[in-house]
């Protein structure tokens, strides 16, 4: 059976109190909608249609970037009305459609797959979970174990409200029939909305029964407020940390490590406490990231040592056995095998050759206020402490830079020494004389008072 998905993302998300559309808020570095799209895709859908609000150009651009189609729901008249907006694209789809809400970042591909499987067996399927949270719609199951109807909390009576089986917001049905039922919805309810949740009752009248797939509460959590977003982030972090540990990553204090949805940590990578991963980071086996580091868009090769207190920004590539120490920032720079920058350094738009040693306080001056320039440091070079390398500049293999030098314009030759410093002047006894004069002046001032 062919599979397609409709992801509802046109709601106002007013409870977020944000200019950003709700589904674009990030969990583990990825918009909530991105998590939902990835999960339905895992269940083998061949088309994904995202339902968006007219003003949500940003959501449509994101959907397109993720390989999904989108439609506009011109007025936000409810979830049923939103799903019906996909009819021009999927009305003629010869297969099963699954509807999902775009505000469920923790939903997994396995749950979508189970819903498709249940639909194939029974004709229709919805997902339910157990929750004490009163906000969710209630799933009322008949004596036959099949769905009787879904009632929104605001429309429910006391008996229905006592039911703890809640509607997750996932529904699978045969596409053509689904859009037929969606077109028949009315808005005679407490919120005067066209509820997606009324579809199963219409299906039942047409003799199509609906199976109830049970799922886990944390997975089904919808994000409606900032507090729920933070709660979803906590759950996602827990999941990512558990997966990393299970795959052989060492973590001293996993509860303090913040991972991104796409963080790649190989088995035997070691991560210290309070390390934060932004998007696009890979840490290979044997590498260690010590406490209090921040990494994004970076690759750390085998047995490299990072931190404590290091910052790797996009384009940082730290090769095997290299060391990046405390208060070192690396951006768009390759630090080749065994090179070391251990203290207080900025390496931007640069290459540091294998085995080179970058002294404390070295700065690559990569920006002149208009353009960025490259610094090339050769293999085995030694950069003395507190040197400024004014790009574009090349320090050839094996060269030495004397501490405190400002190296600009001309390249430094292979195995040469370059040192740029003012001449030193020593005045014997000067300090003792100076102190004597000042002490006498101070004593005189005191007497005068
Ligand atoms: C909905 C369900 C409820 C379920 C809960 C699970 C209905 C009527 N209620 O309630 O049974 O327990 O989700 O989280 O379906 N949307 C649109 N267009 C609209 C309205 C909503 O695209 O006109 C989208 C929203 O962007 C959101 C999703 O549909 O992604 C759900 O809407 P929301 O308002 O959050 O529904 P809930 O009140 O949470
Ligand atoms: Ca919701």
Coordinates of N, CA and C and ligand atoms in Angstrom, one line a residue, residues 15 22 101 103 222-224, ligand 2:
X15 N -0.2 30.3 22.4 CA 0.3 30.1 23.8 C 1.9 30.1 23.9
X22 N 5.1 28.3 15.8 CA 5.3 27.3 16.8 C 6.2 26.1 16.4
X101 N 0.1 15.9 13.8 CA 0.2 17.3 14.2 C 1.7 17.7 14.1
X103 N 3.3 19.6 15.9 CA 3.8 20.1 17.2 C 4.2 19.0 18.2
X222 N 2.5 17.0 23.0 CA 2.4 18.1 22.0 C 3.0 19.4 22.7
X223 N 3.6 20.2 21.9 CA 4.2 21.5 22.4 C 3.2 22.6 22.2
X224 N 2.7 23.2 23.2 CA 1.8 24.3 23.1 C 2.3 25.6 23.8
Ligands
LIG2 CA1 -1.4 20.8 20.4

